[in-house]
């Protein structure tokens, strides 16, 4: 066999092996709890290299923004697939399956922690309604409990049935940004037996557009005081930037940090809070630190 042919054959095999990762799209995943939505499933290279291997799973919100710039709200995606694959190739994280659930026009209502609403005052509710009217969001019932029913009772069972997953809570994580950060934290509180880890990115603590009215966020903190899961077998990641909407999060996050300490979490062990100077409230900023998030969740 001639050397040039051997070289070309090697290049072909290497290219083939390195491009096996796949994104599978499920159109309009039906639910008994919430309206249908698209779901995308990313499988790493390792999924195709060993038919016996099982994988941890990361569930992500706002799935249209996770992989594909063409579907992303502002044409910038997290690039979660390429970042994860690079970290896997560098042996910095375990191979992981990423499941991205798209949002709907009821995003606010599906992502706001539903049981925290019992702590909202009448004035708080009015402030929230005014803010949503300003955004052009129609009034609706809160739907976070229904959304988490969809994730835990319909989507996760489907993923565990159709893919080779490690389905226990130690291998099941959840992640989102902004309101997606709130619902990720709510998920680990409401389903501590399902989710062992949560990544809350640029968590929208302020609820509103600024800190002029801070009482709605206090309702979420009251909920956390009563419902944070055990620190002995759960891990939580928080972060925030300093620009655009993120500029309002630090005072809220500091109060949450105090709650985390009182509930027995240990900073830089089973919990981290990271501040990113100059980072804004957008997919570009989240993309730039997604490697840090993944390493917290899935470091070898």
mmCIF file with all atom_site columns, N, CA and C in Angstrom, residues 56-109:
data_model
loop_
_atom_site.group_PDB
_atom_site.id
_atom_site.type_symbol
_atom_site.label_atom_id
_atom_site.label_alt_id
_atom_site.label_comp_id
_atom_site.label_asym_id
_atom_site.label_entity_id
_atom_site.label_seq_id
_atom_site.pdbx_PDB_ins_code
_atom_site.Cartn_x
_atom_site.Cartn_y
_atom_site.Cartn_z
_atom_site.occupancy
_atom_site.B_iso_or_equiv
_atom_site.pdbx_formal_charge
_atom_site.auth_seq_id
_atom_site.auth_comp_id
_atom_site.auth_asym_id
_atom_site.auth_atom_id
_atom_site.pdbx_PDB_model_num
ATOM 1   N N  . UNK A 1 56  ? -24.130 10.232 31.628 1.00 0.00 ? 56  UNK A N  1
ATOM 2   C CA . UNK A 1 56  ? -24.912 11.205 32.396 1.00 0.00 ? 56  UNK A CA 1
ATOM 3   C C  . UNK A 1 56  ? -25.655 12.123 31.433 1.00 0.00 ? 56  UNK A C  1
ATOM 4   N N  . UNK A 1 57  ? -26.663 12.798 31.941 1.00 0.00 ? 57  UNK A N  1
ATOM 5   C CA . UNK A 1 57  ? -27.502 13.646 31.091 1.00 0.00 ? 57  UNK A CA 1
ATOM 6   C C  . UNK A 1 57  ? -27.622 15.036 31.698 1.00 0.00 ? 57  UNK A C  1
ATOM 7   N N  . UNK A 1 58  ? -27.508 16.041 30.838 1.00 0.00 ? 58  UNK A N  1
ATOM 8   C CA . UNK A 1 58  ? -27.745 17.434 31.212 1.00 0.00 ? 58  UNK A CA 1
ATOM 9   C C  . UNK A 1 58  ? -28.991 17.924 30.495 1.00 0.00 ? 58  UNK A C  1
ATOM 10  N N  . UNK A 1 59  ? -29.996 18.340 31.258 1.00 0.00 ? 59  UNK A N  1
ATOM 11  C CA . UNK A 1 59  ? -31.213 18.922 30.694 1.00 0.00 ? 59  UNK A CA 1
ATOM 12  C C  . UNK A 1 59  ? -31.069 20.441 30.700 1.00 0.00 ? 59  UNK A C  1
ATOM 13  N N  . UNK A 1 60  ? -31.346 21.069 29.546 1.00 0.00 ? 60  UNK A N  1
ATOM 14  C CA . UNK A 1 60  ? -31.204 22.515 29.416 1.00 0.00 ? 60  UNK A CA 1
ATOM 15  C C  . UNK A 1 60  ? -32.498 23.139 28.905 1.00 0.00 ? 60  UNK A C  1
ATOM 16  N N  . UNK A 1 61  ? -32.767 24.360 29.340 1.00 0.00 ? 61  UNK A N  1
ATOM 17  C CA . UNK A 1 61  ? -33.953 25.113 28.929 1.00 0.00 ? 61  UNK A CA 1
ATOM 18  C C  . UNK A 1 61  ? -33.616 26.035 27.762 1.00 0.00 ? 61  UNK A C  1
ATOM 19  N N  . UNK A 1 62  ? -34.641 26.681 27.212 1.00 0.00 ? 62  UNK A N  1
ATOM 20  C CA . UNK A 1 62  ? -34.441 27.581 26.058 1.00 0.00 ? 62  UNK A CA 1
ATOM 21  C C  . UNK A 1 62  ? -33.627 26.873 24.981 1.00 0.00 ? 62  UNK A C  1
ATOM 22  N N  . UNK A 1 63  ? -34.065 25.660 24.656 1.00 0.00 ? 63  UNK A N  1
ATOM 23  C CA . UNK A 1 63  ? -33.289 24.788 23.784 1.00 0.00 ? 63  UNK A CA 1
ATOM 24  C C  . UNK A 1 63  ? -32.988 25.343 22.408 1.00 0.00 ? 63  UNK A C  1
ATOM 25  N N  . UNK A 1 64  ? -33.793 26.263 21.918 1.00 0.00 ? 64  UNK A N  1
ATOM 26  C CA . UNK A 1 64  ? -33.538 26.853 20.603 1.00 0.00 ? 64  UNK A CA 1
ATOM 27  C C  . UNK A 1 64  ? -32.231 27.643 20.591 1.00 0.00 ? 64  UNK A C  1
ATOM 28  N N  . UNK A 1 65  ? -31.745 28.024 21.784 1.00 0.00 ? 65  UNK A N  1
ATOM 29  C CA . UNK A 1 65  ? -30.515 28.810 21.896 1.00 0.00 ? 65  UNK A CA 1
ATOM 30  C C  . UNK A 1 65  ? -29.283 27.969 22.233 1.00 0.00 ? 65  UNK A C  1
ATOM 31  N N  . UNK A 1 66  ? -29.458 26.675 22.412 1.00 0.00 ? 66  UNK A N  1
ATOM 32  C CA . UNK A 1 66  ? -28.383 25.848 22.973 1.00 0.00 ? 66  UNK A CA 1
ATOM 33  C C  . UNK A 1 66  ? -27.352 25.418 21.933 1.00 0.00 ? 66  UNK A C  1
ATOM 34  N N  . UNK A 1 67  ? -27.816 24.980 20.756 1.00 0.00 ? 67  UNK A N  1
ATOM 35  C CA . UNK A 1 67  ? -26.902 24.416 19.766 1.00 0.00 ? 67  UNK A CA 1
ATOM 36  C C  . UNK A 1 67  ? -26.764 25.247 18.488 1.00 0.00 ? 67  UNK A C  1
ATOM 37  N N  . UNK A 1 68  ? -27.871 25.757 17.993 1.00 0.00 ? 68  UNK A N  1
ATOM 38  C CA . UNK A 1 68  ? -27.934 26.242 16.616 1.00 0.00 ? 68  UNK A CA 1
ATOM 39  C C  . UNK A 1 68  ? -28.136 27.759 16.535 1.00 0.00 ? 68  UNK A C  1
ATOM 40  N N  . UNK A 1 69  ? -27.162 28.509 16.012 1.00 0.00 ? 69  UNK A N  1
ATOM 41  C CA . UNK A 1 69  ? -27.336 29.960 15.869 1.00 0.00 ? 69  UNK A CA 1
ATOM 42  C C  . UNK A 1 69  ? -28.524 30.333 14.982 1.00 0.00 ? 69  UNK A C  1
ATOM 43  N N  . UNK A 1 70  ? -28.909 29.465 14.052 1.00 0.00 ? 70  UNK A N  1
ATOM 44  C CA . UNK A 1 70  ? -30.015 29.776 13.152 1.00 0.00 ? 70  UNK A CA 1
ATOM 45  C C  . UNK A 1 70  ? -31.359 29.809 13.875 1.00 0.00 ? 70  UNK A C  1
ATOM 46  N N  . UNK A 1 71  ? -31.492 29.046 14.943 1.00 0.00 ? 71  UNK A N  1
ATOM 47  C CA . UNK A 1 71  ? -32.750 29.039 15.697 1.00 0.00 ? 71  UNK A CA 1
ATOM 48  C C  . UNK A 1 71  ? -32.667 29.904 16.950 1.00 0.00 ? 71  UNK A C  1
ATOM 49  N N  . UNK A 1 72  ? -31.460 30.322 17.319 1.00 0.00 ? 72  UNK A N  1
ATOM 50  C CA . UNK A 1 72  ? -31.275 31.114 18.541 1.00 0.00 ? 72  UNK A CA 1
ATOM 51  C C  . UNK A 1 72  ? -31.971 32.469 18.422 1.00 0.00 ? 72  UNK A C  1
ATOM 52  N N  . UNK A 1 73  ? -32.449 32.957 19.533 1.00 0.00 ? 73  UNK A N  1
ATOM 53  C CA . UNK A 1 73  ? -33.244 34.184 19.551 1.00 0.00 ? 73  UNK A CA 1
ATOM 54  C C  . UNK A 1 73  ? -32.514 35.366 18.931 1.00 0.00 ? 73  UNK A C  1
ATOM 55  N N  . UNK A 1 74  ? -31.214 35.473 19.196 1.00 0.00 ? 74  UNK A N  1
ATOM 56  C CA . UNK A 1 74  ? -30.437 36.595 18.662 1.00 0.00 ? 74  UNK A CA 1
ATOM 57  C C  . UNK A 1 74  ? -29.294 36.100 17.777 1.00 0.00 ? 74  UNK A C  1
ATOM 58  N N  . UNK A 1 75  ? -29.490 34.904 17.211 1.00 0.00 ? 75  UNK A N  1
ATOM 59  C CA . UNK A 1 75  ? -28.565 34.323 16.238 1.00 0.00 ? 75  UNK A CA 1
ATOM 60  C C  . UNK A 1 75  ? -27.181 34.032 16.823 1.00 0.00 ? 75  UNK A C  1
ATOM 61  N N  . UNK A 1 76  ? -27.124 33.890 18.131 1.00 0.00 ? 76  UNK A N  1
ATOM 62  C CA . UNK A 1 76  ? -25.915 33.405 18.807 1.00 0.00 ? 76  UNK A CA 1
ATOM 63  C C  . UNK A 1 76  ? -26.351 32.289 19.751 1.00 0.00 ? 76  UNK A C  1
ATOM 64  N N  . UNK A 1 77  ? -25.737 31.122 19.620 1.00 0.00 ? 77  UNK A N  1
ATOM 65  C CA . UNK A 1 77  ? -26.086 29.980 20.457 1.00 0.00 ? 77  UNK A CA 1
ATOM 66  C C  . UNK A 1 77  ? -25.019 29.755 21.517 1.00 0.00 ? 77  UNK A C  1
ATOM 67  N N  . UNK A 1 78  ? -25.331 28.912 22.497 1.00 0.00 ? 78  UNK A N  1
ATOM 68  C CA . UNK A 1 78  ? -24.352 28.529 23.509 1.00 0.00 ? 78  UNK A CA 1
ATOM 69  C C  . UNK A 1 78  ? -23.219 27.703 22.895 1.00 0.00 ? 78  UNK A C  1
ATOM 70  N N  . UNK A 1 79  ? -23.473 27.102 21.727 1.00 0.00 ? 79  UNK A N  1
ATOM 71  C CA . UNK A 1 79  ? -22.513 26.175 21.108 1.00 0.00 ? 79  UNK A CA 1
ATOM 72  C C  . UNK A 1 79  ? -22.190 25.053 22.087 1.00 0.00 ? 79  UNK A C  1
ATOM 73  N N  . UNK A 1 80  ? -23.231 24.570 22.766 1.00 0.00 ? 80  UNK A N  1
ATOM 74  C CA . UNK A 1 80  ? -23.037 23.588 23.831 1.00 0.00 ? 80  UNK A CA 1
ATOM 75  C C  . UNK A 1 80  ? -22.428 22.289 23.323 1.00 0.00 ? 80  UNK A C  1
ATOM 76  N N  . UNK A 1 81  ? -22.781 21.898 22.114 1.00 0.00 ? 81  UNK A N  1
ATOM 77  C CA . UNK A 1 81  ? -22.267 20.634 21.576 1.00 0.00 ? 81  UNK A CA 1
ATOM 78  C C  . UNK A 1 81  ? -20.769 20.692 21.325 1.00 0.00 ? 81  UNK A C  1
ATOM 79  N N  . UNK A 1 82  ? -20.305 21.727 20.637 1.00 0.00 ? 82  UNK A N  1
ATOM 80  C CA . UNK A 1 82  ? -18.882 21.802 20.303 1.00 0.00 ? 82  UNK A CA 1
ATOM 81  C C  . UNK A 1 82  ? -18.027 22.035 21.546 1.00 0.00 ? 82  UNK A C  1
ATOM 82  N N  . UNK A 1 83  ? -18.525 22.836 22.501 1.00 0.00 ? 83  UNK A N  1
ATOM 83  C CA . UNK A 1 83  ? -17.772 23.080 23.724 1.00 0.00 ? 83  UNK A CA 1
ATOM 84  C C  . UNK A 1 83  ? -17.678 21.800 24.550 1.00 0.00 ? 83  UNK A C  1
ATOM 85  N N  . UNK A 1 84  ? -18.796 21.085 24.668 1.00 0.00 ? 84  UNK A N  1
ATOM 86  C CA . UNK A 1 84  ? -18.781 19.835 25.422 1.00 0.00 ? 84  UNK A CA 1
ATOM 87  C C  . UNK A 1 84  ? -17.852 18.817 24.778 1.00 0.00 ? 84  UNK A C  1
ATOM 88  N N  . UNK A 1 85  ? -17.921 18.684 23.448 1.00 0.00 ? 85  UNK A N  1
ATOM 89  C CA . UNK A 1 85  ? -17.082 17.702 22.772 1.00 0.00 ? 85  UNK A CA 1
ATOM 90  C C  . UNK A 1 85  ? -15.598 18.027 22.936 1.00 0.00 ? 85  UNK A C  1
ATOM 91  N N  . UNK A 1 86  ? -15.256 19.305 22.878 1.00 0.00 ? 86  UNK A N  1
ATOM 92  C CA . UNK A 1 86  ? -13.854 19.697 23.064 1.00 0.00 ? 86  UNK A CA 1
ATOM 93  C C  . UNK A 1 86  ? -13.372 19.328 24.460 1.00 0.00 ? 86  UNK A C  1
ATOM 94  N N  . UNK A 1 87  ? -14.189 19.591 25.482 1.00 0.00 ? 87  UNK A N  1
ATOM 95  C CA . UNK A 1 87  ? -13.809 19.250 26.855 1.00 0.00 ? 87  UNK A CA 1
ATOM 96  C C  . UNK A 1 87  ? -13.695 17.745 27.042 1.00 0.00 ? 87  UNK A C  1
ATOM 97  N N  . UNK A 1 88  ? -14.570 17.001 26.375 1.00 0.00 ? 88  UNK A N  1
ATOM 98  C CA . UNK A 1 88  ? -14.488 15.535 26.426 1.00 0.00 ? 88  UNK A CA 1
ATOM 99  C C  . UNK A 1 88  ? -13.192 15.068 25.783 1.00 0.00 ? 88  UNK A C  1
ATOM 100 N N  . UNK A 1 89  ? -12.877 15.631 24.628 1.00 0.00 ? 89  UNK A N  1
ATOM 101 C CA . UNK A 1 89  ? -11.648 15.250 23.926 1.00 0.00 ? 89  UNK A CA 1
ATOM 102 C C  . UNK A 1 89  ? -10.403 15.554 24.757 1.00 0.00 ? 89  UNK A C  1
ATOM 103 N N  . UNK A 1 90  ? -10.472 16.610 25.553 1.00 0.00 ? 90  UNK A N  1
ATOM 104 C CA . UNK A 1 90  ? -9.345  17.004 26.391 1.00 0.00 ? 90  UNK A CA 1
ATOM 105 C C  . UNK A 1 90  ? -9.365  16.309 27.749 1.00 0.00 ? 90  UNK A C  1
ATOM 106 N N  . UNK A 1 91  ? -10.317 15.379 27.933 1.00 0.00 ? 91  UNK A N  1
ATOM 107 C CA . UNK A 1 91  ? -10.461 14.614 29.184 1.00 0.00 ? 91  UNK A CA 1
ATOM 108 C C  . UNK A 1 91  ? -10.710 15.518 30.391 1.00 0.00 ? 91  UNK A C  1
ATOM 109 N N  . UNK A 1 92  ? -11.371 16.644 30.149 1.00 0.00 ? 92  UNK A N  1
ATOM 110 C CA . UNK A 1 92  ? -11.693 17.554 31.240 1.00 0.00 ? 92  UNK A CA 1
ATOM 111 C C  . UNK A 1 92  ? -13.058 17.261 31.843 1.00 0.00 ? 92  UNK A C  1
ATOM 112 N N  . UNK A 1 93  ? -13.956 16.647 31.056 1.00 0.00 ? 93  UNK A N  1
ATOM 113 C CA . UNK A 1 93  ? -15.255 16.226 31.576 1.00 0.00 ? 93  UNK A CA 1
ATOM 114 C C  . UNK A 1 93  ? -15.565 14.823 31.078 1.00 0.00 ? 93  UNK A C  1
ATOM 115 N N  . UNK A 1 94  ? -16.516 14.189 31.747 1.00 0.00 ? 94  UNK A N  1
ATOM 116 C CA . UNK A 1 94  ? -17.013 12.897 31.293 1.00 0.00 ? 94  UNK A CA 1
ATOM 117 C C  . UNK A 1 94  ? -17.863 13.106 30.036 1.00 0.00 ? 94  UNK A C  1
ATOM 118 N N  . UNK A 1 95  ? -17.922 12.136 29.151 1.00 0.00 ? 95  UNK A N  1
ATOM 119 C CA . UNK A 1 95  ? -18.879 12.235 28.038 1.00 0.00 ? 95  UNK A CA 1
ATOM 120 C C  . UNK A 1 95  ? -20.300 12.365 28.582 1.00 0.00 ? 95  UNK A C  1
ATOM 121 N N  . UNK A 1 96  ? -21.080 13.259 27.998 1.00 0.00 ? 96  UNK A N  1
ATOM 122 C CA . UNK A 1 96  ? -22.409 13.572 28.524 1.00 0.00 ? 96  UNK A CA 1
ATOM 123 C C  . UNK A 1 96  ? -23.381 13.754 27.371 1.00 0.00 ? 96  UNK A C  1
ATOM 124 N N  . UNK A 1 97  ? -24.631 13.377 27.588 1.00 0.00 ? 97  UNK A N  1
ATOM 125 C CA . UNK A 1 97  ? -25.724 13.659 26.664 1.00 0.00 ? 97  UNK A CA 1
ATOM 126 C C  . UNK A 1 97  ? -26.370 14.977 27.100 1.00 0.00 ? 97  UNK A C  1
ATOM 127 N N  . UNK A 1 98  ? -26.659 15.845 26.128 1.00 0.00 ? 98  UNK A N  1
ATOM 128 C CA . UNK A 1 98  ? -27.325 17.120 26.438 1.00 0.00 ? 98  UNK A CA 1
ATOM 129 C C  . UNK A 1 98  ? -28.704 17.131 25.787 1.00 0.00 ? 98  UNK A C  1
ATOM 130 N N  . UNK A 1 99  ? -29.731 17.357 26.589 1.00 0.00 ? 99  UNK A N  1
ATOM 131 C CA . UNK A 1 99  ? -31.118 17.403 26.124 1.00 0.00 ? 99  UNK A CA 1
ATOM 132 C C  . UNK A 1 99  ? -31.620 18.832 26.270 1.00 0.00 ? 99  UNK A C  1
ATOM 133 N N  . UNK A 1 100 ? -31.986 19.452 25.162 1.00 0.00 ? 100 UNK A N  1
ATOM 134 C CA . UNK A 1 100 ? -32.370 20.867 25.154 1.00 0.00 ? 100 UNK A CA 1
ATOM 135 C C  . UNK A 1 100 ? -33.841 21.008 24.794 1.00 0.00 ? 100 UNK A C  1
ATOM 136 N N  . UNK A 1 101 ? -34.633 21.460 25.749 1.00 0.00 ? 101 UNK A N  1
ATOM 137 C CA . UNK A 1 101 ? -36.068 21.664 25.560 1.00 0.00 ? 101 UNK A CA 1
ATOM 138 C C  . UNK A 1 101 ? -36.336 23.114 25.177 1.00 0.00 ? 101 UNK A C  1
ATOM 139 N N  . UNK A 1 102 ? -36.951 23.341 24.026 1.00 0.00 ? 102 UNK A N  1
ATOM 140 C CA . UNK A 1 102 ? -37.238 24.702 23.571 1.00 0.00 ? 102 UNK A CA 1
ATOM 141 C C  . UNK A 1 102 ? -38.268 25.360 24.489 1.00 0.00 ? 102 UNK A C  1
ATOM 142 N N  . UNK A 1 103 ? -38.252 26.677 24.541 1.00 0.00 ? 103 UNK A N  1
ATOM 143 C CA . UNK A 1 103 ? -39.266 27.384 25.303 1.00 0.00 ? 103 UNK A CA 1
ATOM 144 C C  . UNK A 1 103 ? -40.468 27.689 24.414 1.00 0.00 ? 103 UNK A C  1
ATOM 145 N N  . UNK A 1 104 ? -41.529 28.176 25.033 1.00 0.00 ? 104 UNK A N  1
ATOM 146 C CA . UNK A 1 104 ? -42.754 28.537 24.317 1.00 0.00 ? 104 UNK A CA 1
ATOM 147 C C  . UNK A 1 104 ? -43.103 29.988 24.637 1.00 0.00 ? 104 UNK A C  1
ATOM 148 N N  . UNK A 1 105 ? -44.244 30.437 24.151 1.00 0.00 ? 105 UNK A N  1
ATOM 149 C CA . UNK A 1 105 ? -44.673 31.806 24.445 1.00 0.00 ? 105 UNK A CA 1
ATOM 150 C C  . UNK A 1 105 ? -45.111 31.966 25.902 1.00 0.00 ? 105 UNK A C  1
ATOM 151 N N  . UNK A 1 106 ? -45.142 30.872 26.655 1.00 0.00 ? 106 UNK A N  1
ATOM 152 C CA . UNK A 1 106 ? -45.467 30.927 28.083 1.00 0.00 ? 106 UNK A CA 1
ATOM 153 C C  . UNK A 1 106 ? -44.201 30.765 28.932 1.00 0.00 ? 106 UNK A C  1
ATOM 154 N N  . UNK A 1 107 ? -43.090 31.180 28.383 1.00 0.00 ? 107 UNK A N  1
ATOM 155 C CA . UNK A 1 107 ? -41.799 30.985 29.041 1.00 0.00 ? 107 UNK A CA 1
ATOM 156 C C  . UNK A 1 107 ? -41.783 31.520 30.473 1.00 0.00 ? 107 UNK A C  1
ATOM 157 N N  . UNK A 1 108 ? -42.207 32.762 30.677 1.00 0.00 ? 108 UNK A N  1
ATOM 158 C CA . UNK A 1 108 ? -42.164 33.339 32.025 1.00 0.00 ? 108 UNK A CA 1
ATOM 159 C C  . UNK A 1 108 ? -42.972 32.491 32.997 1.00 0.00 ? 108 UNK A C  1
ATOM 160 N N  . UNK A 1 109 ? -44.137 32.070 32.572 1.00 0.00 ? 109 UNK A N  1
ATOM 161 C CA . UNK A 1 109 ? -45.036 31.341 33.464 1.00 0.00 ? 109 UNK A CA 1
ATOM 162 C C  . UNK A 1 109 ? -44.545 29.917 33.724 1.00 0.00 ? 109 UNK A C  1
#
